[in-house]
Amino acid sequence: LDTFQLLFYACVTSVVLLLSIIIIQKKVLQLFAAMRRHWKITMIAGFLNPCLYYLVLFEAYDRLPAQVAQPINITWAITLTFMSIIFLKQKITMADIAGALICYGGVVIIATQGDLSGFASSDLIGVGLALFSTIIWAGYWILHIRDPREPTIGMTLNFMVALPITAIVCALFSDFSIPREGILGAIYTGLFEMSVAFLCWSMALRLTDNTSRISNLIFLIPFISLVFISQVLGEVIYSTTYIGLIFIIGGLVYQQWSHTTANTN
């Protein structure tokens, strides 16, 4: 699959799943009511995620080894902090700056495999796209903070808005003819990358009595991902990937710990 085909067929899968959930939950009337009442935020959110975000992210993954693209992508939490200063008028702290420097130091290590001269041979467009995806994702979550829609309804509306857009993009830059293996891959992506994971995450946050404990589990993702990248994709994981990943996770943990300590005091 090319990027445009993957995005379109994964969106189709997500729309089918999410609409099925809405029908089972008997929220169809709420869905249409939310669209009428909140059509502006629906259009903006649907354009950001899944349209623009996944278009950029999939292209980054197409250009880069997964062990490079995935760790860069998780630095969106740092990007969110700096964008919150602009859009939410939050104050920056020295911990934020230190965490960012540590994280992006890890990005440099992973992208160059520890050799700064490796920048010349690395796919700078791919690295740039992976970093740009963090800006889009952080922007989406800033918008999500002020989103009055119920999460499942909001997500369903986002994908319904995105579907015709991704269809037009696919028609303009690719085509709709793909092999059976491509369909299976797109269905997997639509389910586990775009839909089910976020629904499970939302349910976990609603059910837990300790949000921070649940949130900390996100730091397991990149390390578990390396197992899949190695065993499923067959990529040889470089030692610099582990080193860079430790820097990234260390920067994120330090930033979160500093904020928690400050709030406690």
Coordinates of C-alpha atoms in Angstrom, one line a residue:
L1 CA 0.0 0.0 0.0
D2 CA 1.1 3.6 -0.5
T3 CA 0.4 6.2 2.1
F4 CA -2.8 7.5 0.5
Q5 CA -4.4 4.0 0.1
L6 CA -3.5 3.0 3.6
L7 CA -5.0 6.2 5.1
F8 CA -8.3 5.8 3.1
Y9 CA -8.9 2.1 3.8
A10 CA -7.9 2.4 7.4
C11 CA -10.4 5.3 7.7
V12 CA -13.1 3.1 6.2
T13 CA -12.4 0.4 8.7
S14 CA -12.5 2.9 11.6
V15 CA -15.8 4.4 10.4
V16 CA -17.5 1.0 10.2
L17 CA -16.3 0.0 13.7
L18 CA -17.1 3.3 15.4
L19 CA -20.6 3.6 13.7
S20 CA -21.3 0.0 14.8
I21 CA -20.4 0.9 18.4
I22 CA -22.7 4.0 18.2
I23 CA -25.6 1.9 16.9
I24 CA -25.1 -0.7 19.6
Q25 CA -25.0 2.0 22.3
K26 CA -28.1 3.6 20.7
K27 CA -26.4 7.0 20.4
V28 CA -27.3 7.7 16.7
L29 CA -29.5 10.6 17.6
Q30 CA -26.8 12.0 19.9
L31 CA -24.4 11.7 17.0
F32 CA -26.4 13.8 14.7
A33 CA -27.2 16.3 17.5
A34 CA -23.5 16.7 18.2
M35 CA -22.7 17.2 14.5
R36 CA -25.3 20.0 14.3
R37 CA -24.2 21.6 17.6
H38 CA -20.4 21.2 17.2
W39 CA -19.8 21.1 13.5
K40 CA -16.9 23.6 13.6
I41 CA -14.8 21.7 16.1
T42 CA -15.7 18.5 14.3
M43 CA -14.4 19.8 11.0
I44 CA -11.2 21.0 12.5
A45 CA -10.6 17.9 14.6
G46 CA -11.4 15.6 11.7
F47 CA -8.9 17.4 9.5
L48 CA -6.2 17.2 12.1
N49 CA -6.9 13.6 13.2
P50 CA -7.0 11.3 11.2
C51 CA -6.4 13.2 8.0
L52 CA -3.3 15.3 8.4
Y53 CA -1.7 13.5 11.3
Y54 CA -1.8 10.0 9.8
L55 CA -0.9 11.3 6.3
V56 CA 2.3 12.8 7.8
L57 CA 3.0 9.9 10.2
F58 CA 2.5 7.1 7.6
E59 CA 4.8 9.0 5.2
A60 CA 7.4 9.3 7.9
Y61 CA 7.1 5.5 8.6
D62 CA 7.4 4.9 4.8
R63 CA 10.7 6.8 4.8
L64 CA 12.3 5.8 8.1
P65 CA 13.1 2.5 9.9
A66 CA 10.3 1.9 12.5
Q67 CA 12.9 2.1 15.3
V68 CA 13.7 5.7 14.3
A69 CA 10.2 7.0 13.5
Q70 CA 8.4 5.5 16.6
P71 CA 10.7 7.0 19.3
I72 CA 10.6 10.4 17.6
N73 CA 6.8 10.3 17.5
I74 CA 6.4 9.8 21.2
T75 CA 8.1 13.2 21.9
W76 CA 4.7 14.8 21.2
A77 CA 4.3 15.2 25.0
I78 CA 7.2 17.6 25.0
T79 CA 5.8 19.4 21.9
L80 CA 2.4 19.6 23.8
T81 CA 4.1 21.4 26.6
F82 CA 5.5 24.2 24.4
M83 CA 2.3 24.5 22.4
S84 CA 0.4 24.9 25.6
I85 CA 2.4 27.9 26.4
I86 CA 1.2 29.6 23.2
F87 CA -2.4 28.4 23.1
L88 CA -3.3 27.7 26.7
K89 CA -1.2 30.5 28.2
Q90 CA 0.6 28.1 30.5
K91 CA 4.0 28.9 32.0
I92 CA 7.2 27.2 31.0
T93 CA 9.5 25.9 33.6
M94 CA 13.2 25.0 33.7
A95 CA 12.1 21.3 34.0
D96 CA 10.3 21.7 30.7
I97 CA 13.3 23.1 28.9
A98 CA 15.6 20.5 30.5
G99 CA 13.2 17.7 29.6
A100 CA 13.0 18.9 26.0
L101 CA 16.8 19.1 25.6
I102 CA 17.2 15.6 27.0
C103 CA 14.4 14.2 24.7
Y104 CA 15.6 15.8 21.6
G105 CA 19.2 14.8 22.4
G106 CA 17.8 11.2 22.2
V107 CA 16.2 12.0 18.9
V108 CA 19.6 13.1 17.5
I109 CA 21.2 9.9 18.8
I110 CA 18.6 7.7 17.2
A111 CA 18.5 9.6 13.9
T112 CA 22.3 9.6 13.5
Q113 CA 22.9 6.3 15.2
G114 CA 25.4 8.1 17.4
D115 CA 27.4 9.6 14.6
L116 CA 26.7 13.3 14.0
S117 CA 28.1 13.1 10.6
G118 CA 25.3 10.6 9.9
F119 CA 22.9 13.5 9.4
A120 CA 24.1 13.8 5.8
S121 CA 23.1 10.2 5.1
S122 CA 19.9 10.1 7.1
D123 CA 16.5 10.8 5.6
L124 CA 16.0 14.4 6.9
I125 CA 12.6 14.7 5.2
G126 CA 11.5 11.5 7.1
V127 CA 12.8 12.9 10.4
G128 CA 11.2 16.2 9.7
L129 CA 7.9 14.6 9.0
A130 CA 8.1 12.5 12.2
L131 CA 8.8 15.7 14.2
F132 CA 6.0 17.5 12.4
S133 CA 3.6 14.7 13.4
T134 CA 4.3 15.6 17.0
I135 CA 3.1 19.1 16.4
I136 CA -0.1 18.0 14.7
W137 CA -0.8 15.5 17.5
A138 CA -0.1 18.0 20.2
G139 CA -2.4 20.5 18.5
Y140 CA -5.1 17.9 18.3
W141 CA -4.9 17.2 22.0
I142 CA -5.0 21.0 22.8
L143 CA -8.2 21.1 20.8
H144 CA -9.4 18.0 22.6
I145 CA -9.1 19.7 26.0
R146 CA -11.9 22.1 24.9
D147 CA -13.9 19.6 23.0
P148 CA -17.4 19.4 24.5
R149 CA -18.3 16.2 22.6
E150 CA -18.6 12.8 24.3
P151 CA -15.3 10.9 23.4
T152 CA -16.8 8.1 21.3
I153 CA -19.2 10.4 19.5
G154 CA -16.4 12.9 18.9
M155 CA -14.1 10.2 17.5
T156 CA -16.8 8.8 15.2
L157 CA -17.6 12.3 13.8
N158 CA -13.9 13.0 13.2
F159 CA -13.6 9.8 11.1
M160 CA -16.9 10.5 9.3
V161 CA -15.6 13.9 8.3
A162 CA -12.2 12.5 7.3
L163 CA -13.5 9.7 5.1
P164 CA -14.5 11.8 2.1
I165 CA -11.4 13.9 2.4
T166 CA -9.1 10.8 2.4
A167 CA -11.1 9.4 -0.6
I168 CA -10.5 12.6 -2.6
V169 CA -6.8 12.6 -1.7
C170 CA -6.5 8.9 -2.6
A171 CA -8.2 9.5 -5.9
L172 CA -6.0 12.5 -6.8
F173 CA -2.6 11.0 -5.8
S174 CA -3.1 7.2 -6.0
D175 CA -5.9 4.8 -6.8
F176 CA -8.3 2.4 -5.0
S177 CA -7.0 -0.8 -6.5
I178 CA -5.0 -2.8 -3.9
P179 CA -4.2 -6.5 -3.3
R180 CA -5.9 -8.6 -0.6
E181 CA -2.8 -8.4 1.6
G182 CA -3.2 -4.6 1.5
I183 CA -6.8 -4.7 2.6
L184 CA -5.8 -6.9 5.6
G185 CA -3.0 -4.5 6.5
A186 CA -5.4 -1.5 6.3
I187 CA -8.0 -3.2 8.4
Y188 CA -5.4 -4.0 11.1
T189 CA -4.3 -0.3 11.0
G190 CA -7.8 1.0 11.1
L191 CA -8.6 -1.1 14.1
F192 CA -5.5 -1.1 16.3
E193 CA -3.7 2.1 15.3
M194 CA -6.7 4.4 14.9
S195 CA -9.8 3.1 16.8
V196 CA -9.7 0.3 19.4
A197 CA -6.5 1.6 21.2
F198 CA -8.1 5.0 21.8
L199 CA -11.4 3.5 22.9
C200 CA -9.6 1.3 25.4
W201 CA -7.5 4.2 26.6
S202 CA -10.6 6.3 27.1
M203 CA -12.3 3.5 29.0
A204 CA -9.1 3.0 31.2
L205 CA -9.1 6.7 32.2
R206 CA -12.8 6.6 33.1
L207 CA -12.4 3.4 35.2
T208 CA -9.3 4.1 37.1
D209 CA -9.1 6.0 40.4
N210 CA -5.5 7.0 39.7
T211 CA -5.0 8.7 36.4
S212 CA -1.3 9.3 36.8
R213 CA -0.7 5.6 37.5
I214 CA -2.4 4.7 34.2
S215 CA -0.7 7.5 32.3
N216 CA 2.7 6.3 33.3
L217 CA 2.0 3.0 31.4
I218 CA 2.6 5.0 28.2
F219 CA 6.3 4.8 28.9
L220 CA 6.2 1.0 28.3
I221 CA 5.0 1.6 24.7
P222 CA 8.3 2.3 23.0
F223 CA 10.1 -0.6 24.6
I224 CA 7.3 -3.0 23.8
S225 CA 7.3 -1.6 20.3
L226 CA 10.9 -2.5 19.8
V227 CA 10.0 -6.1 20.4
F228 CA 7.4 -6.0 17.6
I229 CA 9.8 -4.1 15.4
S230 CA 12.4 -6.7 15.9
Q231 CA 10.3 -9.9 15.8
V232 CA 7.6 -8.8 13.2
L233 CA 9.4 -6.4 10.9
G234 CA 12.8 -8.1 11.3
E235 CA 14.7 -4.9 11.9
V236 CA 18.0 -5.2 13.6
I237 CA 17.7 -2.9 16.7
Y238 CA 20.8 -0.8 17.0
S239 CA 22.4 -0.1 20.4
T240 CA 22.0 3.6 19.7
T241 CA 18.3 3.2 19.5
Y242 CA 18.2 1.9 23.1
I243 CA 20.4 4.7 24.2
G244 CA 18.4 7.4 22.4
L245 CA 15.2 5.9 23.7
I246 CA 16.5 6.0 27.3
F247 CA 17.2 9.7 26.8
I248 CA 13.7 10.4 25.4
I249 CA 11.9 8.4 28.2
G250 CA 14.2 10.0 30.8
G251 CA 13.3 13.5 29.5
L252 CA 9.6 12.7 29.6
V253 CA 9.8 11.1 33.1
Y254 CA 11.8 14.0 34.5
Q255 CA 9.4 16.6 33.1
Q256 CA 6.4 14.7 34.5
W257 CA 8.1 14.1 37.9
S258 CA 9.0 17.8 38.2
H259 CA 5.4 18.9 37.5
T260 CA 4.0 16.4 40.0
T261 CA 6.5 17.5 42.6
A262 CA 5.6 21.2 42.0
N263 CA 1.9 20.5 42.3
T264 CA 2.4 18.5 45.5
N265 CA 4.3 21.3 47.0

